[in-house]
XYZ file of C-alpha atoms in Angstrom:
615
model
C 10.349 -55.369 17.305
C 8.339 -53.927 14.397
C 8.297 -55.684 10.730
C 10.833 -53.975 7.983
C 7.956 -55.051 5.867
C 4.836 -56.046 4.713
C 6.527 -59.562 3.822
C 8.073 -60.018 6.989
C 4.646 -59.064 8.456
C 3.029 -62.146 6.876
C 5.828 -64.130 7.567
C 5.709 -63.602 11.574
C 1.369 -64.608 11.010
C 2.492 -67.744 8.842
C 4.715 -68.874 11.646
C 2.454 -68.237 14.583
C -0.750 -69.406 12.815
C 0.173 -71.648 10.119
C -2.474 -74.313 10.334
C -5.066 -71.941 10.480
C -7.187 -70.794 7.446
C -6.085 -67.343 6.187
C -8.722 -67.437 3.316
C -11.914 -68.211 2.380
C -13.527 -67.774 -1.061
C -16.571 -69.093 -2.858
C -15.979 -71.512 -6.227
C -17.876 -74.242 -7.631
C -21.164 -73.045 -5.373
C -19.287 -73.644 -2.274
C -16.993 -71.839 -0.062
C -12.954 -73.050 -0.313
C -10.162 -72.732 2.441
C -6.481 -72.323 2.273
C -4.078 -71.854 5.095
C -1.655 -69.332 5.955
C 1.180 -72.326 5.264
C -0.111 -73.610 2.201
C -1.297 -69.402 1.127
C 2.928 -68.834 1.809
C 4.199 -71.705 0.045
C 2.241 -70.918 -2.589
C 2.972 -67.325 -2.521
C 6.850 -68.338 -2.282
C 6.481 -70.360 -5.774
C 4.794 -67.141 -7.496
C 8.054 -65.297 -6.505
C 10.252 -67.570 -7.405
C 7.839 -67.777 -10.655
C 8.181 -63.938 -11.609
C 12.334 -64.489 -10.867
C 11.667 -67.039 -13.521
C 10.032 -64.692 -15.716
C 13.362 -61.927 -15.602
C 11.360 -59.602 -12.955
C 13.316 -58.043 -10.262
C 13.206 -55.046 -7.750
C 11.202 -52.296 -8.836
C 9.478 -53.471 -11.673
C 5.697 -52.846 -11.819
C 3.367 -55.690 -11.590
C 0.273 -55.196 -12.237
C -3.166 -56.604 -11.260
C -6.247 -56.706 -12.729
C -8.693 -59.046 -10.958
C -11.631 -59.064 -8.258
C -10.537 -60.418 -4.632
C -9.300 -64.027 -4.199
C -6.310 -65.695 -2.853
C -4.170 -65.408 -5.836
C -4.571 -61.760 -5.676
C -2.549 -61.936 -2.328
C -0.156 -64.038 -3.865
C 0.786 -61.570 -6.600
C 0.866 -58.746 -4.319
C 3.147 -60.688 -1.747
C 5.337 -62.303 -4.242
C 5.911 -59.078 -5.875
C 6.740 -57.316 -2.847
C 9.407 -59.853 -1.867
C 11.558 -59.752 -4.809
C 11.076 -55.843 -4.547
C 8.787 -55.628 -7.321
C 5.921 -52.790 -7.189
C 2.290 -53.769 -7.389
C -0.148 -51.269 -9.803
C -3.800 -52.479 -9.012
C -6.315 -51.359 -10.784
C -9.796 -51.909 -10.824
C -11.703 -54.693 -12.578
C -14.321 -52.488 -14.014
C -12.531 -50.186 -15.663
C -12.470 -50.216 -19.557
C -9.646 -51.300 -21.856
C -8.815 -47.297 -22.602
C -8.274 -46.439 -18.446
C -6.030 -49.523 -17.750
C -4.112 -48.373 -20.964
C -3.395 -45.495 -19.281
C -3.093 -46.973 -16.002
C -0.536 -49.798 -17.494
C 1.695 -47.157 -19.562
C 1.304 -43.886 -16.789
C 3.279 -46.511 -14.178
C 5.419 -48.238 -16.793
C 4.093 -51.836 -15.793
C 6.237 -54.684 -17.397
C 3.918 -57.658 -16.042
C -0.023 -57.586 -15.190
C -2.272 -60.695 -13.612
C -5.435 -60.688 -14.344
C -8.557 -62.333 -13.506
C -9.975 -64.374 -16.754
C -10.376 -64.015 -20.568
C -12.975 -60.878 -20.037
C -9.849 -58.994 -18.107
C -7.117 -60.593 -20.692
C -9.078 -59.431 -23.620
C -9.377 -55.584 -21.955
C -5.268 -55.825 -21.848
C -4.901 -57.280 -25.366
C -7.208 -54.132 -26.802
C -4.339 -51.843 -24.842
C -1.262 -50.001 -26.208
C 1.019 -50.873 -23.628
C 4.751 -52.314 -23.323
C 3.793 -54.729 -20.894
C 5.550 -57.875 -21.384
C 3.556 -60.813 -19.644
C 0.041 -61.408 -19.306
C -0.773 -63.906 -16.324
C -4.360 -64.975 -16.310
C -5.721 -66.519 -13.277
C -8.411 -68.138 -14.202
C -7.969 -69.136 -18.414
C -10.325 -70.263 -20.909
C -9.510 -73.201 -22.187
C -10.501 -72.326 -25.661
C -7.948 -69.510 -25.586
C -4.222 -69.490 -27.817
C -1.871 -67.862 -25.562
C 0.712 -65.988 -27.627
C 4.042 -65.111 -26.654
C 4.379 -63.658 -23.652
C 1.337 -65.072 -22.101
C 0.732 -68.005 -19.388
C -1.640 -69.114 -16.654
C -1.339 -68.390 -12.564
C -0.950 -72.433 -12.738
C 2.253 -72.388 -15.141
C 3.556 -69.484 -12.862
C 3.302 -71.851 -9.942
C 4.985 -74.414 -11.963
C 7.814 -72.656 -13.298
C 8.365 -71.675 -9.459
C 8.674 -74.918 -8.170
C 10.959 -75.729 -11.086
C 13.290 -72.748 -10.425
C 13.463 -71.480 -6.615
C 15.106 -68.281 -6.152
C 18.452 -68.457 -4.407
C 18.478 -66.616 -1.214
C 14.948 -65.656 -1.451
C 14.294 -64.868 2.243
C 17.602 -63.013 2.403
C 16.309 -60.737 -0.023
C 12.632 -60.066 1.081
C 14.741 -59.543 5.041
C 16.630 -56.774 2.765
C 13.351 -54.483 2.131
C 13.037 -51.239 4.157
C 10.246 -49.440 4.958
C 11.102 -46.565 2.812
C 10.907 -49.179 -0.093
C 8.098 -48.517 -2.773
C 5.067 -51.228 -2.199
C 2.343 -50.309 -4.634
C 1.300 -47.407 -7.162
C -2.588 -46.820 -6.666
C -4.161 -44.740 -9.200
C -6.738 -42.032 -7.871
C -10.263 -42.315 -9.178
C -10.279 -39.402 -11.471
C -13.437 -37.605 -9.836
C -11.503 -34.386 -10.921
C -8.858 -35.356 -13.856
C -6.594 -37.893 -14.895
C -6.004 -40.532 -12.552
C -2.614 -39.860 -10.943
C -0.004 -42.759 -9.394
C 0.186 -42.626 -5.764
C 3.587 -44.018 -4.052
C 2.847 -45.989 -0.893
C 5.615 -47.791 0.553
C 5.731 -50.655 3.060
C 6.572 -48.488 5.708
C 3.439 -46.280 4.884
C 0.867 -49.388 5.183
C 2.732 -50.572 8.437
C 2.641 -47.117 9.852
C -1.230 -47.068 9.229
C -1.753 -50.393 10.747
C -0.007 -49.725 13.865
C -1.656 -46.482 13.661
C -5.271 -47.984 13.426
C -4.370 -50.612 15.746
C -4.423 -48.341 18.392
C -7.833 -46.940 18.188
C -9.807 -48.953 16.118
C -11.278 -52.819 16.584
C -9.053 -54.831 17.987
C -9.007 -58.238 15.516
C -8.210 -61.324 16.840
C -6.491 -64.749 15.683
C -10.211 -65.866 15.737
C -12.135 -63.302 13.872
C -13.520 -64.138 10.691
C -13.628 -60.983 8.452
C -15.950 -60.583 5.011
C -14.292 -58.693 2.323
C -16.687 -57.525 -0.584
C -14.662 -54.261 -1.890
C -11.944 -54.722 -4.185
C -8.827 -55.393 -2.976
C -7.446 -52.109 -6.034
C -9.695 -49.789 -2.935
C -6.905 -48.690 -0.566
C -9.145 -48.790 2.021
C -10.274 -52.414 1.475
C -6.563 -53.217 1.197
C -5.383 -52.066 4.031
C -8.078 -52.385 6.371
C -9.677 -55.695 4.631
C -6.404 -57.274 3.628
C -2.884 -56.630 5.326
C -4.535 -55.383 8.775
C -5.927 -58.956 9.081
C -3.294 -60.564 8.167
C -0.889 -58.869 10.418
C -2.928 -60.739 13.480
C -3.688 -64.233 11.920
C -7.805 -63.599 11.325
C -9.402 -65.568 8.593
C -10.204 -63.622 5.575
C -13.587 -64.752 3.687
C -14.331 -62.561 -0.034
C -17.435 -62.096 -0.795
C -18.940 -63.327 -4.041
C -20.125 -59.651 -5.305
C -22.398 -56.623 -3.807
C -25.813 -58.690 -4.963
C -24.796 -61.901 -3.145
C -23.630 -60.359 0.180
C -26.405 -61.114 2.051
C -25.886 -64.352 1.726
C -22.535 -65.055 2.193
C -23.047 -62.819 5.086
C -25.604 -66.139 6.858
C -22.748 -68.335 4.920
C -19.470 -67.063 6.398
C -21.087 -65.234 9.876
C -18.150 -62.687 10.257
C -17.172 -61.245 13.281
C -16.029 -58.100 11.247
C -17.200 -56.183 8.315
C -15.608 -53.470 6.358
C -17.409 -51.509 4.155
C -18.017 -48.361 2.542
C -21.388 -46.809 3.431
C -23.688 -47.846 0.275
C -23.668 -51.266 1.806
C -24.821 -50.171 5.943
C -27.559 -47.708 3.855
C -28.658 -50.968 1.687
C -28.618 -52.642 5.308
C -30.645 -49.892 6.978
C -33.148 -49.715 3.616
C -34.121 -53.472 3.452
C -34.173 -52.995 7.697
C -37.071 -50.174 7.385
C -38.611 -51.887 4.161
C -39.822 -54.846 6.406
C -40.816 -52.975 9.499
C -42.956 -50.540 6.930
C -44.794 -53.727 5.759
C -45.190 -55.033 8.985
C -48.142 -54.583 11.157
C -48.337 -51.767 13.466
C -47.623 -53.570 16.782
C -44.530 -55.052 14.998
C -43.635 -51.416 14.160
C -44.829 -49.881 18.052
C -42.338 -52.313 19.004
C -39.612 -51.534 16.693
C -39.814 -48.205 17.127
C -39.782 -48.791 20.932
C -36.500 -50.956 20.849
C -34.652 -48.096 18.469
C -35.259 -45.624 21.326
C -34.196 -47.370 24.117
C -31.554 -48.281 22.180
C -30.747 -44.540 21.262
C -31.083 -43.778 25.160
C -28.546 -46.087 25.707
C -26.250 -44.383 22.831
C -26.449 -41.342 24.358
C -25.811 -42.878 28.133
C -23.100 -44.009 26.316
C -21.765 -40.737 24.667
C -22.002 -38.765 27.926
C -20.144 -41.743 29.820
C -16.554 -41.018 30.340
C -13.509 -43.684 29.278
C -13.632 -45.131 32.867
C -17.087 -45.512 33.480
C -17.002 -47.319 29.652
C -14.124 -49.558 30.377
C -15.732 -50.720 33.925
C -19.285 -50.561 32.165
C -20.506 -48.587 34.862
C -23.449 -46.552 31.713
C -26.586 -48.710 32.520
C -28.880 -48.850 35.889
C -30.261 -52.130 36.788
C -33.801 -51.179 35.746
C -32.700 -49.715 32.043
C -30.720 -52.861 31.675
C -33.662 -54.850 31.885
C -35.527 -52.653 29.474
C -32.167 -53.037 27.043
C -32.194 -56.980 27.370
C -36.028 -57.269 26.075
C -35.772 -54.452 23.340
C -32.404 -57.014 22.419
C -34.379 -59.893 22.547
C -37.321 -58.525 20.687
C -35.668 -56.750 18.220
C -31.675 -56.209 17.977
C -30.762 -60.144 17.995
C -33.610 -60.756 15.021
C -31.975 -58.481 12.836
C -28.322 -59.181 14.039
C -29.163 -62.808 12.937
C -30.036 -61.813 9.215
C -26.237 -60.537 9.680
C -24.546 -63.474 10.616
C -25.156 -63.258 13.751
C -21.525 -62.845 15.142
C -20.720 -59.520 14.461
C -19.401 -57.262 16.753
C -18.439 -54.523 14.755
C -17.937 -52.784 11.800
C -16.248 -49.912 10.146
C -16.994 -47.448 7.592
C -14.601 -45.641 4.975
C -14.194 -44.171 1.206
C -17.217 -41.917 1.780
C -19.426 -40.176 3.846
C -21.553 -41.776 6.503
C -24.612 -40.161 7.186
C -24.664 -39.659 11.951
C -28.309 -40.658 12.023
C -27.566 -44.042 10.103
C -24.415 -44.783 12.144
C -26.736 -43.536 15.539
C -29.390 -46.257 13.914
C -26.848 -49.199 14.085
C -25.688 -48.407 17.355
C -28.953 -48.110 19.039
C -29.559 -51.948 17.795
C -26.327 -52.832 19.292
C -24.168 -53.085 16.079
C -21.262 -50.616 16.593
C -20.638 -48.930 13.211
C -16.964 -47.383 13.820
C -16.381 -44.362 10.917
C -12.934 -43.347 9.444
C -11.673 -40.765 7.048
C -8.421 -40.636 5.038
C -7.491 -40.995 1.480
C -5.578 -42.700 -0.881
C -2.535 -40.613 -0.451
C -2.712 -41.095 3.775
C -2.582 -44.888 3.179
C -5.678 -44.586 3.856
C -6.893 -44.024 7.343
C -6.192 -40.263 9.048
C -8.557 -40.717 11.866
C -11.289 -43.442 13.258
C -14.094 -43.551 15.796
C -12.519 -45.802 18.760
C -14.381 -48.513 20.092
C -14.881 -47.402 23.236
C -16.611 -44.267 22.938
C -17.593 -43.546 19.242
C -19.172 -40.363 18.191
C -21.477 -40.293 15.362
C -21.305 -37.650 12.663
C -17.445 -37.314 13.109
C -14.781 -39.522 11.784
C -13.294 -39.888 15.081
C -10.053 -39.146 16.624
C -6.326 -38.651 14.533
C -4.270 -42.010 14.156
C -1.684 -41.751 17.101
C 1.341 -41.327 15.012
C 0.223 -38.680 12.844
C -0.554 -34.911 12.825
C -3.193 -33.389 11.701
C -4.128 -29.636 11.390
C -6.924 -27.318 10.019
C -5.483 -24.744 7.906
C -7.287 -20.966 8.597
C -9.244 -22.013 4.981
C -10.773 -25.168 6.931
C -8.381 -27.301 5.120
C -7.660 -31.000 6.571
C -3.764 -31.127 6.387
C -1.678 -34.310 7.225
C 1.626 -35.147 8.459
C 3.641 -38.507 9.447
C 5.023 -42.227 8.412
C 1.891 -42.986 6.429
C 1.628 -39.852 3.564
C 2.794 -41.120 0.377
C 5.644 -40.771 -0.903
C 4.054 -38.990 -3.945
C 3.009 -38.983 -7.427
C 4.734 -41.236 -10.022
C 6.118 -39.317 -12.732
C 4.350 -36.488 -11.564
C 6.837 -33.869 -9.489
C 4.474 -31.050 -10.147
C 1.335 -32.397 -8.663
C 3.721 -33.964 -5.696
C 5.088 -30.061 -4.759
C 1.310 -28.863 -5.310
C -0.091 -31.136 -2.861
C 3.195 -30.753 -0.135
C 3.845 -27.045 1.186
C 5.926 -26.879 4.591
C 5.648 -30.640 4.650
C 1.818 -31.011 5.006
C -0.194 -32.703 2.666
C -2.955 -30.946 1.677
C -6.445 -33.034 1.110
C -8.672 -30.794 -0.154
C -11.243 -31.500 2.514
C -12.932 -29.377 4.543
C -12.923 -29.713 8.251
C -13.370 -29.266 12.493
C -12.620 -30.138 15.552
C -15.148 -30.452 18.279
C -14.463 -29.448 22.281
C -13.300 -33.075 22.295
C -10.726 -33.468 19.389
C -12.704 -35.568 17.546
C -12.877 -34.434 14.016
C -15.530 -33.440 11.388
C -15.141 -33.111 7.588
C -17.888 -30.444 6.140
C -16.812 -31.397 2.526
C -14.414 -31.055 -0.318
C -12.646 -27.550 -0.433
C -13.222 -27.068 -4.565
C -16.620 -28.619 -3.958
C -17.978 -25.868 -1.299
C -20.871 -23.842 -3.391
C -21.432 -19.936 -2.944
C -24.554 -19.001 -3.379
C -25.455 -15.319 -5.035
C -27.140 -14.756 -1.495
C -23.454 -14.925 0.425
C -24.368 -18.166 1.768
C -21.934 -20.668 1.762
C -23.308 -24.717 1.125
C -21.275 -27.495 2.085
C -22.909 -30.468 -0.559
C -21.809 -33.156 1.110
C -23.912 -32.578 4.201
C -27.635 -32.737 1.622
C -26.209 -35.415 -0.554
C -25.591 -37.741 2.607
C -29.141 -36.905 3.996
C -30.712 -37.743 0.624
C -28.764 -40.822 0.097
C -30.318 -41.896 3.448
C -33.316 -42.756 1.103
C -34.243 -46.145 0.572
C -34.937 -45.041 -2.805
C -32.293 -43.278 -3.745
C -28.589 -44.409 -4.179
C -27.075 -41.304 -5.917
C -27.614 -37.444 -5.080
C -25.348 -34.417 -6.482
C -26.076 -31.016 -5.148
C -25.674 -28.152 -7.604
C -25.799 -24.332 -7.524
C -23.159 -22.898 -7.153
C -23.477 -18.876 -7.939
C -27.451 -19.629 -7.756
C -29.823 -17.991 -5.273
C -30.268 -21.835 -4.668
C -29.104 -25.692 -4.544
C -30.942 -27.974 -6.656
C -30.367 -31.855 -6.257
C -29.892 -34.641 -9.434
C -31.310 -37.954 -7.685
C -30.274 -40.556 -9.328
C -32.586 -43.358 -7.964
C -31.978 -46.390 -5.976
C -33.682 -48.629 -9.302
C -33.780 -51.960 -7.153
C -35.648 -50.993 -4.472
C -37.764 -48.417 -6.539
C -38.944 -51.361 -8.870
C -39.873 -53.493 -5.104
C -42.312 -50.487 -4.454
C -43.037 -50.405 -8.382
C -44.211 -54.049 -8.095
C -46.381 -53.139 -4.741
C -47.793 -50.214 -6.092
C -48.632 -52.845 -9.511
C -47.210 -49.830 -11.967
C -46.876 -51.157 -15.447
C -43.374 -49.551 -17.138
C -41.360 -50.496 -19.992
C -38.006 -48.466 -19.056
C -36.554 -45.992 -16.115
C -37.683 -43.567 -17.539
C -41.011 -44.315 -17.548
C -41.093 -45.369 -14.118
C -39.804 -42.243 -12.976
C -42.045 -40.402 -15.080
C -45.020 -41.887 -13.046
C -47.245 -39.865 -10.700
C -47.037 -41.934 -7.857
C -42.797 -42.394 -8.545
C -42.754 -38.390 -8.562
C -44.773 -38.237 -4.893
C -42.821 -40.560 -3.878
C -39.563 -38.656 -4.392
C -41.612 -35.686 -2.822
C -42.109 -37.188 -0.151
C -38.662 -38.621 0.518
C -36.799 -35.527 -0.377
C -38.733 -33.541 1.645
C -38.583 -36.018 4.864
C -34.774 -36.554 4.623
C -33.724 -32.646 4.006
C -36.129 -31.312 6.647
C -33.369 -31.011 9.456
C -31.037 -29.072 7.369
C -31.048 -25.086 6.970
C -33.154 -23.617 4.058
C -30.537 -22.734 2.029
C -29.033 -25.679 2.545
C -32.378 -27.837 0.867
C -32.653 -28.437 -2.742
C -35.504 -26.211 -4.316
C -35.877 -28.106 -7.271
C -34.469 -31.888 -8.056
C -34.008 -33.884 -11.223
C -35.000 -37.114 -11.497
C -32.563 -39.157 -13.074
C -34.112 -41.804 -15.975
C -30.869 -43.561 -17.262
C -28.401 -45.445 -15.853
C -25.182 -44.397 -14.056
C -22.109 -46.841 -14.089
C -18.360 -47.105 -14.702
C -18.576 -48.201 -17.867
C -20.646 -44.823 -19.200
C -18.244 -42.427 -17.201
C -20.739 -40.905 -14.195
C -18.781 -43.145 -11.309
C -15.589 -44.195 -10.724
C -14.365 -47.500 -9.665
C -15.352 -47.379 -6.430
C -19.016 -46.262 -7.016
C -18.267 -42.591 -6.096
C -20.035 -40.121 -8.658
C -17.729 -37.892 -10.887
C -19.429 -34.752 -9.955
C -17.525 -32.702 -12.559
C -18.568 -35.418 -15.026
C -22.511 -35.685 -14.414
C -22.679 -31.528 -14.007
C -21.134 -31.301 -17.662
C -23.470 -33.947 -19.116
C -26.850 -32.500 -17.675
C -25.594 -28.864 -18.044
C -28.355 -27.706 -19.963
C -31.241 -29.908 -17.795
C -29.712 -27.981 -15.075
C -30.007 -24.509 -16.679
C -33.516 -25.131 -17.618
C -34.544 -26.124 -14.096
C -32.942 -22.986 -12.790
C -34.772 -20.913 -15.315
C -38.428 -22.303 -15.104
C -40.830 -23.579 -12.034
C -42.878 -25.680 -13.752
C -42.650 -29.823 -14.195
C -41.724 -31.627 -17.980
C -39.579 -34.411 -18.820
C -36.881 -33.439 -20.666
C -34.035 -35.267 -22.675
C -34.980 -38.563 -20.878
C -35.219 -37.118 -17.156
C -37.846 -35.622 -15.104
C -37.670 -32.360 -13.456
C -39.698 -31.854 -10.574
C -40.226 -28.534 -8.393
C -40.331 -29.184 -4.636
């Protein structure tokens, strides 16, 4: 029998696998454990904690903290007294969560430490408690405020009557969590997901996807406010009893990665394109019979790919793809090449999945052909999140895969994706207007743009309000150039522009830590970005890259002219959201003019702090 809920869920784990270590996260230079027993006892005093405090069924609790164990514990312990959970991320400024905090009416938040506190304090809000995880000692709590400790405390003092008779009470229809959208296009807008809609995804995924076991260890580096990372990082895990370890930040992962040696690893696809950078940075520095022999291994391993595309189900399942003389050839190019580079992962992994953006097919063909199955999904938040994933047996690269089992999915004659089933949101909070815009006949429209091949698996071309027309009729989908740019070791940001243009031109927006590697090789003196991009050598370089990486597409489809970027992009200044996606509406607005001036001369000059260049 299914769970009701996400509570019950853990519950069945906890009593199946209760010695076992549900989580694993680094403090004090070394790497902690807790069990799922002790992470459900502990969980069952927060409840009884926020009882203490006056909450009760749908009230919105709040959180405001990078991944750990306690974040669990709030989002579990609010679910089982009915409570609603409002994530939001922890880089976002004091002015977004006061909109965040007052848009979903939040009466409680937990955050991380005194940075987080402080961002709440600055807010206009009516939120009534402040819970801070991790407190500075220094710090005069006022009147309304206390630590994750004292929450624990007040818990033990005061259990809830009939607790587990009222977390057994929760439907699937009941509200879990409000997630805020990133914004890329407005206001952030509140996002309903109920427990039924994250169980319905997990079964969903479950089908298809990876199957996790009891002993899996999975690293989790996203933030647990990313739907993706939630589901897929967080409950699907839990739902089977594998070990979650949290990794410290994006700049430490490859460490914890020889640390923790997952199994699994979810991701979105910055972190397989950082992989796939440092991968081709080493074998360009090597000598050229290291790099004969690399290159050798990747195409045997690519013949083997496409043995394995052509292969049907059966002849996958009884591994009938490989003759006894290619096998041979596979086992040395493994030896020689796949296992070294496996072992700077871990060395245990057996596969891992891609979401929350765009995965360029030759990078996902690249980890396959070195036996590291990269498995890519699509959804949203709205779809909770996952609409379709690449199955393990028999993945195809450059699609997202094949449609969840219990859903339906449709192109409308526009090429627009639209959704059906158990896990669309509910919809917008507070916000009936944008719920009946993005509902007609019962389909959820996402705005994307998409296919299906001869084989059902689907394709998404791009965003529907994001499709450029050029003045020559042609029609430029600037998802597919930005993904093939991005592919760049040097380049971590691309936005294609030109829309009513006779053509596209890109803003690259470098990749700054390996661009200052080659800086330091190529002994350039700089004092700023700017400078460094202003360099000769930085400006062939980006010729030369551009160039490479767009030379498959059509013509219209490459950028004429790009613009160096010479500042920085971050949260904090507005040009990405949360989740490291760029606001394209946001970054078109603020080089508006650089843009115009490209379009209207062919010549080089730095302007305004950035470099334009003519390819």
């Amino acid at each position: 029998m299914k769970p009701n809920n996400l509570v019950e869920m853990l519950d069945r784990t906890v009593k199946k696998h209760p010695n076992k270590d549900a989580f694993m996260w680094k403090e004090g230079g070394a790497y902690k454990r807790i069990t799922y027993k002790d992470f459900w006892s502990r969980m069952m005093h927060a409840a009884a904690g926020f009882g203490y405090l006056g909450l009760k069924a749908n009230d919105k609790v709040a959180l405001l903290s990078n991944s750990n164990p306690m974040w669990g514990m709030t989002d579990f312990a609010s679910a089982s007294i009915g409570a609603v959970s409002v994530p939001i991320y922890p880089t976002l400024p004091s002015e977004q969560i006061n909109y965040i905090l007052n848009n979903a009416d939040v009466k409680a938040i937990v955050v991380e430490n005194e940075e987080q506190r402080q961002k709440v304090l600055n807010t206009h809000s009516n939120v009534e408690w402040i819970i801070t995880m991790y407190p500075d000692n220094q710090s005069s709590y006022d009147e309304g405020e206390l630590s994750f400790a004292q929450l624990l405390k007040y818990g033990k003092e005061h259990a809830l009557p009939k607790w587990e008779n009222q977390w057994r009470q929760i439907n699937r229809d009941h509200l879990s969590t409000i997630i805020h959208t990133s914004g890329t296009t407005g206001m952030p807008k509140g996002v309903m997901l109920t427990h039924g809609n994250f169980l319905a995804n997990i079964e969903g995924v479950q089908f298809w996807l990876i199957e996790l076991l009891p002993e899996d260890l999975s690293l989790s580096y996203l933030p647990l406010s990313h739907v993706f990372e939630r589901m897929a990082g967080h409950y699907m895990p839990l739902s089977v009893g594998t070990t979650i370890a949290y990794a410290e930040s994006i700049d430490t992962i490859q460490e914890n990665i020889q640390e923790v040696r997952p199994t699994v690893l979810t991701s979105v696809p910055r972190l397989f394109e950082k992989v796939y950078a440092k991968v081709m940075e080493e074998i360009n520095q090597g000598t050229p019979v290291k790099k004969n022999v690399f290159n050798w291994a990747v195409k045997v391993g690519e013949e083997r790919y496409e043995k394995y595309i052509e292969s049907s189900f059966d002849q996958l399942i009884l591994g009938e793809t490989m003759s006894k003389s290619f096998l041979r050839k596979w086992k040395l190019a493994d030896r020689l090449v796949y296992q070294k580079i496996k072992k700077k992962l871990g060395g245990r992994l057996r596969g891992m999945v891609s979401g929350g953006g765009t995965l360029n097919p030759e990078l996902a063909k690249f980890f396959w052909a070195i036996d590291l199955p990269l498995l890519e999904g699509y959804g949203l938040t709205e779809t909770t999140p996952v609409i379709s994933t690449n199955p393990m047996i028999r993945a195809k690269a450059g699609t997202v895969g094949k449609v969840l089992p219990n859903i339906d999915v449709k192109v409308a004659e526009d090429g627009e994706v639209l959704v059906k089933g158990p896990s669309v949101m509910k919809g917008y909070y507070n916000d009936d207007e944008a719920t009946s815009q993005a509902f007609v006949d019962g389909w959820f429209h996402t705005g994307d743009l998409g296919q299906f091949d001869d084989e059902d698996y689907l394709k998404i071309i791009g965003r529907k309000k994001r499709l450029l027309v050029l003045s020559t009729g042609k029609n430029v989908a600037p998802q597919i150039s930005e993904s093939a740019l991005n592919d760049s070791a040097y380049i971590e940001h691309s936005v294609l522009v030109g829309d009513k243009q006779k053509y596209v031109i890109s803003l690259i927006y470098p990749d700054y830590e390996n661009l200052e590697i080659w800086a330091k090789g190529k002994n350039l003196q700089y004092d700023s970005y700017q400078e460094l991009v202003e360099k000769e050598a930085a400006l062939e370089l980006f010729n030369k890259e551009i160039k490479e990486h767009t030379s498959n597409l059509a013509d219209f489809e490459k950028p004429k002219k790009w613009i160096i970027i010479g500042d920085e992009w971050s949260v904090e200044t507005g040009e990405l959201t949360p989740k490291l996606t760029v606001k394209v509406n946001v970054v078109e607005k603020k080089y508006e003019s650089l843009i115009k001036e490209a379009y209207g001369s062919d010549y080089s000059e730095a302007v305004k702090g950035e470099v334009v260049n003519q390819g």
